[in-house]
Amino acid sequence: MRKPIIAGNWKMNKTAEETKALIKDLIPLVSDTDNVDVIVCPPFVNLATAAEALAGSNIKLGAQNMHFEKSGAFTGEVSADMLLAFGVKYVILGHSERRQYFGETDEGVNKKVKVALQAGLVPIVCVGETLEEREAGITSEIVCKQTKLAMLGISAEEAKGVVLAYEPIWAIGTGKTATADDANDTIGAIRNAVKEVFGEDTAQSVRIQYGGSMKPGNASELMAKSEIDGGLIGGAALKAEDFSQIVKF
Ligand code: 13P
């Protein structure tokens, strides 16, 4: 059985004070959910505040990105070691907004995945198709290629520790959700891509989230699907009540 994993991607939202307040509200609402991995991913500058506010709770800390180099002249970037020093356990890699607005490539995502695994961080690797790609009928092809390239050169054992997130780009922040059946089919295709590279055992172990306008009203339907192991939540992660309802799907 794969343990469900619900992560909040706060994106570029919340000041330090707001971070503290949201976490304070969230902790009691999800304190009895040991059967689900619960993660919040605030912006870098609020990781210290978040780590302090999360101390002693069952919520784990994640980051939204990192660089693949250990240190050096990379203005504006943050390394795996820096994240670990804050108690960060998870790191979102290759989010479509990073790919779209900041030029991230499959090759760069792969480098980050390898470094994260070596450092002991759990990568949450995002894949997803554009509306144009969906309409052209090449969704599976696109997401399977992204998956294989992100995981290129890692071992089957390492692959088991990767979390994948299927986020159709057209469903992010739009209120449009993939139907539960569609999301399940595409996630099944992603799992099959993992199987082709790493074998059945790894494919059955790896957890794959759905992301894109997931909210209290659709979480239980999505989570009931056999292939969907969790959610990567944007907008609805910014409200303690909404996020906690998703965690309790
Ligand atoms: P929304 O839940 O706001 O659609 O965002 C999804 C997302 O991009 C999470 O990483």
Coordinates of N, CA and C and ligand atoms in Angstrom, one line a residue:
M1 N 0.8 -1.2 0.0 CA 0.0 0.0 0.0 C 0.9 1.3 0.0
R2 N 0.5 2.2 -0.9 CA 1.3 3.5 -0.9 C 0.6 4.5 0.0
K3 N 1.4 5.1 0.9 CA 0.8 6.1 1.8 C 0.5 7.4 1.1
P4 N -0.8 7.8 1.3 CA -1.2 9.1 0.6 C -0.3 10.2 1.0
I5 N 0.0 11.1 0.1 CA 0.8 12.3 0.4 C 0.2 13.6 -0.2
I6 N -0.1 14.5 0.7 CA -0.8 15.7 0.3 C 0.2 16.9 0.6
A7 N 0.6 17.6 -0.4 CA 1.5 18.7 -0.2 C 0.9 20.0 -0.7
G8 N 1.2 21.1 0.1 CA 0.7 22.4 -0.2 C 1.9 23.2 -0.9
N9 N 1.7 23.6 -2.1 CA 2.7 24.4 -2.8 C 2.2 25.9 -2.7
W10 N 2.8 26.6 -1.8 CA 2.3 27.9 -1.5 C 2.7 28.9 -2.6
K11 N 3.6 28.5 -3.5 CA 4.0 29.4 -4.6 C 4.6 30.7 -4.0
M12 N 4.4 31.9 -4.6 CA 4.9 33.1 -4.1 C 3.8 33.8 -3.3
N13 N 3.5 33.2 -2.1 CA 2.4 33.7 -1.3 C 2.8 33.6 0.2
K14 N 2.3 34.5 1.0 CA 2.5 34.6 2.4 C 3.8 35.3 2.9
T15 N 3.7 36.2 3.7 CA 4.8 36.8 4.4 C 5.2 35.9 5.6
A16 N 6.2 36.3 6.3 CA 6.6 35.5 7.5 C 5.5 35.4 8.5
E17 N 4.9 36.6 8.8 CA 3.8 36.6 9.8 C 2.7 35.7 9.3
E18 N 2.3 35.9 8.0 CA 1.2 35.1 7.5 C 1.5 33.6 7.5
T19 N 2.8 33.3 7.3 CA 3.2 31.9 7.3 C 3.0 31.3 8.7
K20 N 3.4 32.0 9.7 CA 3.3 31.6 11.1 C 1.8 31.4 11.4
A21 N 0.9 32.3 11.0 CA -0.5 32.2 11.3 C -1.1 31.0 10.6
L22 N -0.8 30.8 9.3 CA -1.4 29.7 8.6 C -1.0 28.4 9.2
I23 N 0.2 28.2 9.5 CA 0.7 27.0 10.1 C 0.1 26.8 11.5
K24 N 0.0 27.8 12.2 CA -0.7 27.7 13.6 C -2.1 27.3 13.4
D25 N -2.8 27.8 12.4 CA -4.2 27.3 12.2 C -4.3 25.9 11.7
L26 N -3.3 25.5 10.9 CA -3.3 24.2 10.2 C -3.0 23.0 11.2
I27 N -2.1 23.2 12.1 CA -1.6 22.1 12.9 C -2.7 21.4 13.7
P28 N -3.6 22.1 14.4 CA -4.6 21.3 15.1 C -5.6 20.6 14.1
L29 N -5.8 21.2 12.9 CA -6.8 20.6 12.0 C -6.3 19.3 11.4
V30 N -5.0 19.1 11.4 CA -4.5 17.8 10.7 C -3.7 16.9 11.7
S31 N -3.8 17.2 13.0 CA -2.9 16.5 14.0 C -3.3 15.0 14.1
D32 N -4.5 14.7 13.7 CA -4.9 13.3 13.8 C -4.8 12.5 12.5
T33 N -4.0 12.9 11.6 CA -3.9 12.3 10.3 C -2.6 11.6 10.0
D34 N -2.3 10.6 10.9 CA -1.0 9.9 10.7 C -0.9 9.0 9.5
N35 N -2.1 8.7 8.9 CA -2.2 7.8 7.7 C -1.9 8.6 6.4
V36 N -1.6 9.9 6.5 CA -1.3 10.7 5.3 C 0.0 11.5 5.6
D37 N 0.9 11.5 4.6 CA 2.0 12.5 4.7 C 1.5 13.9 4.4
V38 N 1.7 14.8 5.3 CA 1.3 16.2 5.1 C 2.5 17.1 5.0
I39 N 2.6 17.9 3.9 CA 3.7 18.7 3.7 C 3.3 20.1 3.3
V40 N 4.0 21.1 3.8 CA 3.8 22.5 3.3 C 5.1 23.0 2.7
C41 N 5.0 23.7 1.6 CA 6.2 24.2 0.9 C 6.1 25.8 0.7
P42 N 6.5 26.5 1.7 CA 6.5 28.0 1.6 C 7.7 28.5 0.8
P43 N 7.7 29.8 0.5 CA 8.8 30.3 -0.2 C 10.1 30.2 0.6
F44 N 11.3 30.2 0.0 CA 12.5 30.1 0.7 C 12.7 31.0 1.9
V45 N 12.3 32.2 1.7 CA 12.6 33.2 2.8 C 11.8 32.9 4.1
N46 N 10.8 32.1 4.0 CA 9.9 31.8 5.1 C 10.2 30.4 5.7
L47 N 11.2 29.7 5.2 CA 11.4 28.3 5.6 C 11.8 28.3 7.1
A48 N 12.6 29.2 7.6 CA 13.0 29.2 9.0 C 11.8 29.4 9.9
T49 N 11.0 30.4 9.5 CA 9.8 30.7 10.3 C 8.9 29.5 10.3
A50 N 8.7 28.9 9.1 CA 7.9 27.7 9.0 C 8.4 26.5 9.8
A51 N 9.7 26.3 9.8 CA 10.3 25.2 10.5 C 10.0 25.4 12.0
E52 N 10.2 26.6 12.5 CA 9.9 26.9 13.9 C 8.5 26.6 14.2
A53 N 7.6 27.1 13.4 CA 6.1 27.0 13.7 C 5.7 25.5 13.6
L54 N 6.4 24.7 12.8 CA 6.0 23.3 12.6 C 6.5 22.3 13.6
A55 N 7.5 22.8 14.4 CA 8.2 22.0 15.4 C 7.2 21.2 16.2
G56 N 7.4 19.9 16.3 CA 6.6 19.0 17.1 C 5.3 18.6 16.5
S57 N 5.0 19.1 15.3 CA 3.8 18.7 14.6 C 4.0 17.5 13.6
N58 N 2.9 17.0 13.0 CA 3.1 15.9 12.1 C 3.2 16.4 10.6
I59 N 3.4 17.8 10.5 CA 3.5 18.3 9.1 C 5.0 18.5 8.8
K60 N 5.4 18.1 7.6 CA 6.8 18.2 7.2 C 7.0 19.4 6.3
L61 N 8.2 19.8 6.2 CA 8.6 21.0 5.5 C 9.1 20.7 4.1
G62 N 8.7 21.4 3.1 CA 9.2 21.2 1.7 C 9.6 22.6 1.2
A63 N 10.4 22.5 0.1 CA 10.8 23.8 -0.6 C 10.2 23.7 -2.0
Q64 N 10.3 24.8 -2.7 CA 9.6 24.8 -4.1 C 10.6 24.6 -5.2
N65 N 11.9 24.6 -4.9 CA 12.9 24.5 -5.9 C 14.3 24.4 -5.2
M66 N 15.3 24.1 -6.0 CA 16.7 24.2 -5.5 C 17.6 24.2 -6.7
H67 N 18.8 24.6 -6.5 CA 19.8 24.5 -7.6 C 20.6 23.1 -7.5
F68 N 21.1 22.7 -8.6 CA 21.8 21.4 -8.5 C 23.3 21.5 -8.1
E69 N 23.8 22.7 -8.1 CA 25.2 22.8 -7.6 C 25.2 22.9 -6.1
K70 N 26.4 22.6 -5.5 CA 26.5 22.6 -4.1 C 26.6 24.0 -3.5
S71 N 27.4 24.9 -4.3 CA 27.6 26.3 -3.8 C 28.2 27.0 -5.0
G72 N 28.4 28.3 -4.9 CA 29.1 29.0 -5.9 C 28.4 30.2 -6.4
A73 N 28.9 30.7 -7.6 CA 28.4 32.0 -8.1 C 27.1 31.7 -8.9
F74 N 26.0 31.5 -8.2 CA 24.7 31.3 -8.8 C 23.7 32.2 -8.2
T75 N 23.8 33.5 -8.5 CA 23.0 34.5 -7.8 C 21.5 34.2 -7.8
G76 N 21.0 34.3 -6.6 CA 19.5 34.1 -6.4 C 19.1 32.6 -6.2
E77 N 20.1 31.7 -6.2 CA 19.8 30.3 -6.1 C 20.1 29.8 -4.7
V78 N 19.6 28.6 -4.4 CA 19.7 27.9 -3.1 C 20.0 26.5 -3.3
S79 N 20.9 25.9 -2.5 CA 21.4 24.6 -2.6 C 20.7 23.6 -1.7
A80 N 20.9 22.3 -2.0 CA 20.2 21.2 -1.2 C 20.7 21.3 0.2
D81 N 22.0 21.6 0.4 CA 22.5 21.7 1.8 C 21.8 22.8 2.6
M82 N 21.6 23.9 1.9 CA 20.9 25.0 2.6 C 19.5 24.7 3.0
L83 N 18.8 23.9 2.2 CA 17.5 23.5 2.5 C 17.5 22.5 3.7
L84 N 18.5 21.6 3.6 CA 18.6 20.6 4.7 C 18.8 21.3 6.1
A85 N 19.6 22.3 6.0 CA 19.9 23.0 7.3 C 18.6 23.6 7.9
F86 N 17.6 23.8 7.2 CA 16.3 24.3 7.7 C 15.4 23.2 8.1
G87 N 15.8 22.0 8.0 CA 15.0 20.8 8.3 C 14.0 20.5 7.2
V88 N 14.3 21.0 6.0 CA 13.5 20.7 4.8 C 13.6 19.2 4.4
K89 N 12.5 18.5 4.2 CA 12.6 17.1 3.8 C 12.2 16.8 2.3
Y90 N 11.4 17.7 1.8 CA 10.9 17.5 0.4 C 11.3 18.7 -0.4
V91 N 11.4 18.5 -1.7 CA 11.6 19.6 -2.6 C 10.9 19.4 -3.9
I92 N 10.1 20.4 -4.3 CA 9.3 20.4 -5.6 C 10.3 20.7 -6.7
L93 N 10.4 19.9 -7.7 CA 11.3 20.1 -8.8 C 10.5 20.1 -10.1
G94 N 10.9 21.0 -11.0 CA 10.3 21.0 -12.4 C 8.9 21.3 -12.4
H95 N 8.4 22.2 -11.5 CA 7.0 22.7 -11.6 C 6.8 23.4 -12.9
S96 N 5.7 23.3 -13.5 CA 5.4 23.8 -14.8 C 5.7 25.3 -14.8
E97 N 5.4 26.0 -13.7 CA 5.7 27.5 -13.7 C 7.2 27.7 -13.7
R98 N 8.0 26.8 -13.2 CA 9.5 27.0 -13.3 C 9.9 26.7 -14.8
R99 N 9.3 25.7 -15.4 CA 9.6 25.4 -16.7 C 9.2 26.5 -17.7
Q100 N 8.0 27.0 -17.4 CA 7.4 28.0 -18.3 C 8.0 29.4 -18.2
Y101 N 8.2 29.9 -16.9 CA 8.7 31.2 -16.7 C 10.2 31.4 -16.4
F102 N 10.8 30.3 -16.1 CA 12.2 30.4 -15.7 C 13.1 29.4 -16.5
G103 N 12.6 28.9 -17.6 CA 13.4 28.2 -18.5 C 13.9 26.9 -18.1
E104 N 13.3 26.2 -17.1 CA 13.8 24.9 -16.6 C 13.6 23.9 -17.7
T105 N 14.5 23.0 -17.8 CA 14.5 22.0 -18.9 C 14.5 20.6 -18.2
D106 N 14.1 19.6 -19.0 CA 14.1 18.2 -18.5 C 15.5 17.8 -18.0
E107 N 16.5 18.3 -18.7 CA 17.9 18.0 -18.3 C 18.3 18.6 -16.9
G108 N 17.9 19.8 -16.7 CA 18.1 20.5 -15.5 C 17.3 19.8 -14.3
V109 N 16.1 19.5 -14.6 CA 15.3 18.8 -13.6 C 16.0 17.5 -13.2
N110 N 16.5 16.7 -14.2 CA 17.2 15.5 -13.9 C 18.4 15.7 -13.0
K111 N 19.2 16.7 -13.3 CA 20.3 17.0 -12.4 C 19.9 17.3 -11.0
K112 N 18.8 18.1 -10.8 CA 18.3 18.4 -9.5 C 17.8 17.2 -8.8
V113 N 17.1 16.3 -9.5 CA 16.6 15.0 -8.9 C 17.7 14.2 -8.3
K114 N 18.8 14.1 -9.1 CA 20.0 13.3 -8.6 C 20.6 13.9 -7.4
V115 N 20.7 15.2 -7.4 CA 21.3 15.9 -6.2 C 20.4 15.8 -5.0
A116 N 19.2 16.0 -5.2 CA 18.2 15.9 -4.1 C 18.3 14.5 -3.5
L117 N 18.3 13.5 -4.3 CA 18.3 12.1 -3.8 C 19.6 11.9 -3.0
Q118 N 20.7 12.3 -3.6 CA 22.0 12.2 -2.9 C 22.0 12.9 -1.5
A119 N 21.4 14.0 -1.5 CA 21.4 14.8 -0.3 C 20.4 14.3 0.8
G120 N 19.5 13.4 0.4 CA 18.5 12.8 1.3 C 17.2 13.6 1.3
L121 N 17.0 14.4 0.3 CA 15.7 15.1 0.1 C 14.8 14.3 -0.7
V122 N 13.5 14.3 -0.5 CA 12.6 13.6 -1.3 C 12.1 14.6 -2.4
P123 N 12.5 14.3 -3.7 CA 12.0 15.2 -4.8 C 10.5 14.9 -5.1
I124 N 9.8 16.0 -5.3 CA 8.4 15.9 -5.8 C 8.5 16.5 -7.2
V125 N 8.6 15.6 -8.2 CA 8.9 15.9 -9.6 C 7.6 16.2 -10.4
C126 N 7.4 17.4 -10.9 CA 6.2 17.7 -11.6 C 6.3 17.4 -13.1
V127 N 5.2 16.8 -13.6 CA 5.1 16.7 -15.1 C 3.7 17.1 -15.5
G128 N 3.5 17.4 -16.7 CA 2.2 17.8 -17.2 C 2.2 18.4 -18.6
E129 N 1.0 18.3 -19.2 CA 0.9 18.7 -20.6 C 0.2 20.0 -20.7
T130 N 0.4 20.8 -21.8 CA -0.3 22.0 -22.1 C -1.6 21.6 -22.7
L131 N -2.5 22.7 -22.8 CA -3.8 22.4 -23.4 C -3.6 22.0 -24.9
E132 N -2.7 22.7 -25.5 CA -2.4 22.3 -26.9 C -2.0 20.9 -27.1
E133 N -1.1 20.4 -26.2 CA -0.7 19.0 -26.3 C -1.8 18.0 -26.0
R134 N -2.7 18.4 -25.0 CA -3.8 17.6 -24.7 C -4.7 17.5 -25.9
E135 N -5.0 18.6 -26.5 CA -5.9 18.6 -27.7 C -5.3 17.9 -28.9
A136 N -4.0 17.8 -28.9 CA -3.4 17.0 -30.0 C -3.3 15.5 -29.7
G137 N -3.8 15.2 -28.5 CA -3.9 13.7 -28.1 C -2.5 13.1 -27.7
I138 N -1.6 14.0 -27.3 CA -0.2 13.5 -27.0 C 0.1 13.6 -25.5
T139 N -1.0 13.7 -24.6 CA -0.7 13.8 -23.2 C 0.2 12.8 -22.6
S140 N -0.1 11.5 -22.9 CA 0.6 10.4 -22.3 C 2.1 10.5 -22.8
E141 N 2.2 10.7 -24.1 CA 3.6 10.8 -24.6 C 4.4 11.8 -23.9
I142 N 3.8 13.0 -23.7 CA 4.5 14.1 -23.1 C 4.9 13.8 -21.7
V143 N 3.9 13.4 -20.9 CA 4.2 13.2 -19.4 C 5.1 12.0 -19.2
C144 N 5.0 11.0 -20.0 CA 5.9 9.8 -19.9 C 7.3 10.2 -20.2
K145 N 7.5 11.0 -21.3 CA 8.8 11.5 -21.6 C 9.4 12.3 -20.5
Q146 N 8.6 13.3 -20.0 CA 9.1 14.1 -18.9 C 9.5 13.2 -17.7
T147 N 8.7 12.2 -17.4 CA 9.0 11.3 -16.3 C 10.3 10.6 -16.5
K148 N 10.5 10.0 -17.7 CA 11.7 9.2 -17.9 C 12.9 10.1 -17.9
L149 N 12.8 11.3 -18.5 CA 14.0 12.2 -18.5 C 14.3 12.7 -17.1
A150 N 13.3 13.0 -16.3 CA 13.6 13.5 -14.9 C 14.3 12.4 -14.1
M151 N 14.0 11.1 -14.4 CA 14.5 10.0 -13.6 C 15.7 9.3 -14.3
L152 N 16.2 9.9 -15.3 CA 17.3 9.3 -16.1 C 18.5 9.1 -15.2
G153 N 19.0 7.8 -15.2 CA 20.3 7.6 -14.6 C 20.3 7.3 -13.1
I154 N 19.1 7.3 -12.5 CA 19.0 6.9 -11.1 C 18.7 5.4 -11.0
S155 N 18.9 4.9 -9.8 CA 18.6 3.4 -9.6 C 17.2 3.2 -9.3
A156 N 16.8 1.9 -9.5 CA 15.4 1.5 -9.2 C 15.1 1.8 -7.7
E157 N 16.1 1.6 -6.9 CA 15.9 1.8 -5.4 C 15.7 3.3 -5.2
E158 N 16.5 4.1 -5.8 CA 16.3 5.6 -5.7 C 15.0 6.0 -6.2
A159 N 14.6 5.4 -7.3 CA 13.3 5.9 -8.0 C 12.1 5.6 -7.0
K160 N 12.2 4.6 -6.2 CA 11.1 4.3 -5.2 C 10.9 5.5 -4.3
G161 N 11.9 6.3 -4.1 CA 11.9 7.4 -3.1 C 11.4 8.7 -3.8
V162 N 11.2 8.7 -5.1 CA 10.8 9.9 -5.8 C 9.3 10.0 -5.7
V163 N 8.8 11.2 -5.5 CA 7.3 11.4 -5.6 C 7.1 12.1 -6.9
L164 N 6.1 11.7 -7.7 CA 5.8 12.3 -9.0 C 4.5 13.1 -8.8
A165 N 4.4 14.2 -9.5 CA 3.1 14.9 -9.5 C 2.7 15.2 -10.9
Y166 N 1.5 14.7 -11.2 CA 0.9 15.0 -12.5 C 0.1 16.2 -12.4
E167 N 0.5 17.3 -13.1 CA -0.2 18.5 -13.1 C -0.5 19.0 -14.5
P168 N -1.7 18.7 -15.0 CA -2.0 19.3 -16.3 C -1.9 20.8 -16.3
I169 N -1.2 21.4 -17.1 CA -0.9 22.8 -17.0 C -2.2 23.7 -17.1
W170 N -3.1 23.2 -18.0 CA -4.3 23.9 -18.2 C -5.3 23.8 -17.0
A171 N -4.9 23.0 -16.0 CA -5.8 22.9 -14.8 C -5.3 23.6 -13.6
I172 N -4.1 24.2 -13.8 CA -3.4 24.9 -12.7 C -4.0 26.3 -12.5
G173 N -4.6 26.6 -11.3 CA -5.1 27.9 -11.0 C -6.2 28.4 -11.9
T174 N -6.8 27.5 -12.6 CA -7.9 27.9 -13.5 C -9.3 27.5 -13.1
G175 N -9.3 26.6 -12.0 CA -10.6 26.1 -11.6 C -11.0 24.9 -12.4
K176 N -10.3 24.6 -13.5 CA -10.6 23.4 -14.3 C -9.8 22.3 -13.7
T177 N -10.5 21.2 -13.5 CA -9.7 20.0 -13.0 C -9.9 18.9 -14.1
A178 N -8.8 18.1 -14.2 CA -9.0 16.9 -15.0 C -10.1 16.1 -14.4
T179 N -10.9 15.4 -15.1 CA -11.8 14.5 -14.5 C -11.0 13.4 -13.7
A180 N -11.6 12.9 -12.7 CA -10.9 11.9 -11.9 C -10.5 10.7 -12.8
D181 N -11.3 10.3 -13.7 CA -11.0 9.2 -14.6 C -9.8 9.5 -15.5
D182 N -9.8 10.8 -16.1 CA -8.7 11.2 -16.9 C -7.4 11.3 -16.2
A183 N -7.5 11.8 -15.0 CA -6.3 12.0 -14.1 C -5.8 10.6 -13.8
N184 N -6.7 9.7 -13.5 CA -6.3 8.3 -13.1 C -5.6 7.6 -14.3
D185 N -6.2 7.8 -15.5 CA -5.6 7.2 -16.7 C -4.2 7.7 -17.0
T186 N -4.1 9.0 -16.9 CA -2.7 9.6 -17.2 C -1.7 9.2 -16.1
I187 N -2.1 9.2 -14.9 CA -1.2 8.7 -13.8 C -0.9 7.2 -14.0
G188 N -1.8 6.5 -14.5 CA -1.6 5.1 -14.8 C -0.5 5.0 -15.9
A189 N -0.6 5.9 -16.9 CA 0.4 5.9 -17.9 C 1.8 6.3 -17.4
I190 N 1.8 7.2 -16.5 CA 3.1 7.6 -15.9 C 3.7 6.4 -15.1
R191 N 2.8 5.7 -14.3 CA 3.3 4.6 -13.6 C 3.9 3.5 -14.5
N192 N 3.2 3.4 -15.7 CA 3.7 2.4 -16.6 C 5.1 2.8 -17.2
A193 N 5.3 4.1 -17.4 CA 6.6 4.6 -17.8 C 7.7 4.2 -16.8
V194 N 7.3 4.4 -15.5 CA 8.2 4.0 -14.4 C 8.5 2.5 -14.5
K195 N 7.5 1.8 -14.8 CA 7.7 0.3 -14.9 C 8.6 -0.1 -16.0
E196 N 8.4 0.6 -17.2 CA 9.3 0.3 -18.3 C 10.8 0.5 -18.0
V197 N 11.1 1.5 -17.2 CA 12.5 1.8 -16.9 C 13.0 1.0 -15.7
F198 N 12.2 0.9 -14.6 CA 12.7 0.4 -13.3 C 12.0 -0.9 -12.9
G199 N 11.0 -1.3 -13.6 CA 10.4 -2.6 -13.2 C 9.1 -2.4 -12.3
E200 N 8.4 -3.5 -12.2 CA 7.1 -3.5 -11.5 C 7.2 -3.1 -10.1
D201 N 8.2 -3.6 -9.4 CA 8.3 -3.3 -7.9 C 8.4 -1.8 -7.7
T202 N 9.2 -1.1 -8.4 CA 9.4 0.3 -8.3 C 8.1 1.0 -8.7
A203 N 7.5 0.6 -9.8 CA 6.3 1.3 -10.3 C 5.2 1.2 -9.2
Q204 N 5.1 0.1 -8.5 CA 4.1 -0.1 -7.5 C 4.4 0.7 -6.3
S205 N 5.7 1.0 -6.0 CA 6.1 1.7 -4.8 C 6.0 3.2 -5.0
V206 N 6.3 3.7 -6.2 CA 6.4 5.2 -6.4 C 5.0 5.9 -6.2
R207 N 5.0 7.0 -5.5 CA 3.8 7.7 -5.2 C 3.6 8.8 -6.3
I208 N 2.4 8.9 -6.8 CA 2.1 9.8 -7.8 C 0.9 10.7 -7.4
Q209 N 1.1 12.0 -7.3 CA 0.1 12.9 -6.9 C -0.6 13.5 -8.2
Y210 N -1.8 14.0 -7.9 CA -2.5 14.8 -8.9 C -2.4 16.3 -8.4
G211 N -2.3 17.2 -9.4 CA -2.3 18.6 -9.0 C -3.0 19.4 -10.1
G212 N -3.7 20.5 -9.7 CA -4.4 21.3 -10.6 C -5.9 21.5 -10.2
S213 N -6.1 22.7 -9.5 CA -7.4 23.0 -9.0 C -8.0 21.9 -8.1
M214 N -7.1 21.2 -7.3 CA -7.7 20.3 -6.4 C -8.2 21.1 -5.1
K215 N -9.3 20.7 -4.6 CA -9.9 21.4 -3.6 C -10.8 20.5 -2.7
P216 N -11.4 21.0 -1.6 CA -12.2 20.1 -0.8 C -13.3 19.4 -1.6
G217 N -13.9 20.1 -2.5 CA -15.0 19.5 -3.3 C -14.7 18.4 -4.2
N218 N -13.4 18.3 -4.6 CA -13.1 17.2 -5.6 C -12.0 16.2 -5.1
A219 N -11.5 16.5 -3.9 CA -10.4 15.7 -3.4 C -10.8 14.2 -3.2
S220 N -11.9 14.0 -2.6 CA -12.3 12.6 -2.3 C -12.5 11.8 -3.5
E221 N -13.1 12.4 -4.6 CA -13.3 11.7 -5.8 C -11.9 11.3 -6.5
L222 N -11.0 12.3 -6.5 CA -9.7 12.1 -7.1 C -8.9 11.0 -6.2
M223 N -9.0 11.1 -4.9 CA -8.2 10.2 -4.1 C -8.7 8.8 -4.0
A224 N -10.0 8.7 -4.5 CA -10.6 7.3 -4.5 C -10.0 6.5 -5.7
K225 N -9.4 7.1 -6.6 CA -8.9 6.4 -7.8 C -7.7 5.6 -7.5
S226 N -7.6 4.5 -8.1 CA -6.5 3.5 -7.7 C -5.1 4.0 -8.0
E227 N -4.9 4.8 -9.0 CA -3.6 5.3 -9.3 C -3.1 6.6 -8.6
I228 N -4.1 7.3 -8.1 CA -3.8 8.6 -7.5 C -3.5 8.5 -6.0
D229 N -2.2 8.8 -5.7 CA -1.7 8.6 -4.3 C -1.7 9.9 -3.5
G230 N -2.1 11.0 -4.1 CA -2.0 12.2 -3.3 C -2.3 13.5 -4.1
G231 N -2.0 14.6 -3.5 CA -2.3 15.8 -4.2 C -1.2 16.9 -4.0
L232 N -1.0 17.7 -5.0 CA -0.1 18.8 -4.9 C -1.0 20.0 -5.1
I233 N -1.2 20.8 -4.0 CA -2.3 21.8 -3.9 C -1.7 23.2 -3.9
G234 N -2.2 24.0 -4.8 CA -1.8 25.4 -4.9 C -2.8 26.3 -4.1
G235 N -3.7 26.9 -4.8 CA -4.6 27.9 -4.2 C -5.3 27.4 -2.9
A236 N -5.8 26.2 -2.9 CA -6.5 25.7 -1.7 C -5.6 25.4 -0.5
A237 N -4.2 25.4 -0.7 CA -3.3 25.2 0.4 C -3.1 26.5 1.2
L238 N -3.6 27.6 0.7 CA -3.4 28.9 1.4 C -4.5 29.1 2.4
K239 N -5.4 28.2 2.6 CA -6.4 28.4 3.6 C -6.4 27.1 4.4
A240 N -6.2 27.3 5.7 CA -6.0 26.1 6.6 C -7.2 25.2 6.5
E241 N -8.4 25.7 6.5 CA -9.6 24.9 6.5 C -9.7 24.1 5.3
D242 N -9.5 24.7 4.1 CA -9.5 24.0 2.8 C -8.5 22.9 2.7
F243 N -7.2 23.3 3.1 CA -6.1 22.3 3.0 C -6.4 21.1 3.9
S244 N -6.9 21.4 5.1 CA -7.1 20.3 6.1 C -8.2 19.4 5.6
Q245 N -9.2 19.9 4.9 CA -10.3 19.1 4.4 C -9.7 18.2 3.3
I246 N -8.8 18.7 2.5 CA -8.2 17.9 1.4 C -7.4 16.7 2.1
V247 N -6.6 17.1 3.1 CA -5.8 16.1 3.8 C -6.7 15.0 4.4
K248 N -7.9 15.3 4.8 CA -8.8 14.4 5.3 C -9.7 13.7 4.3
F249 N -9.4 14.0 3.0 CA -10.2 13.6 1.9 C -11.3 12.6 2.2
Ligands
13P1 P1 -3.8 25.1 -8.0 O1 -4.2 24.1 -7.0 O2 -3.9 26.5 -7.6 O3 -4.5 24.9 -9.3 O4 -2.2 24.9 -8.3 C1 -1.8 23.6 -8.5 C2 -0.3 23.6 -8.5 O5 0.4 24.1 -9.4 C3 0.4 23.0 -7.4 O6 1.8 22.8 -7.6

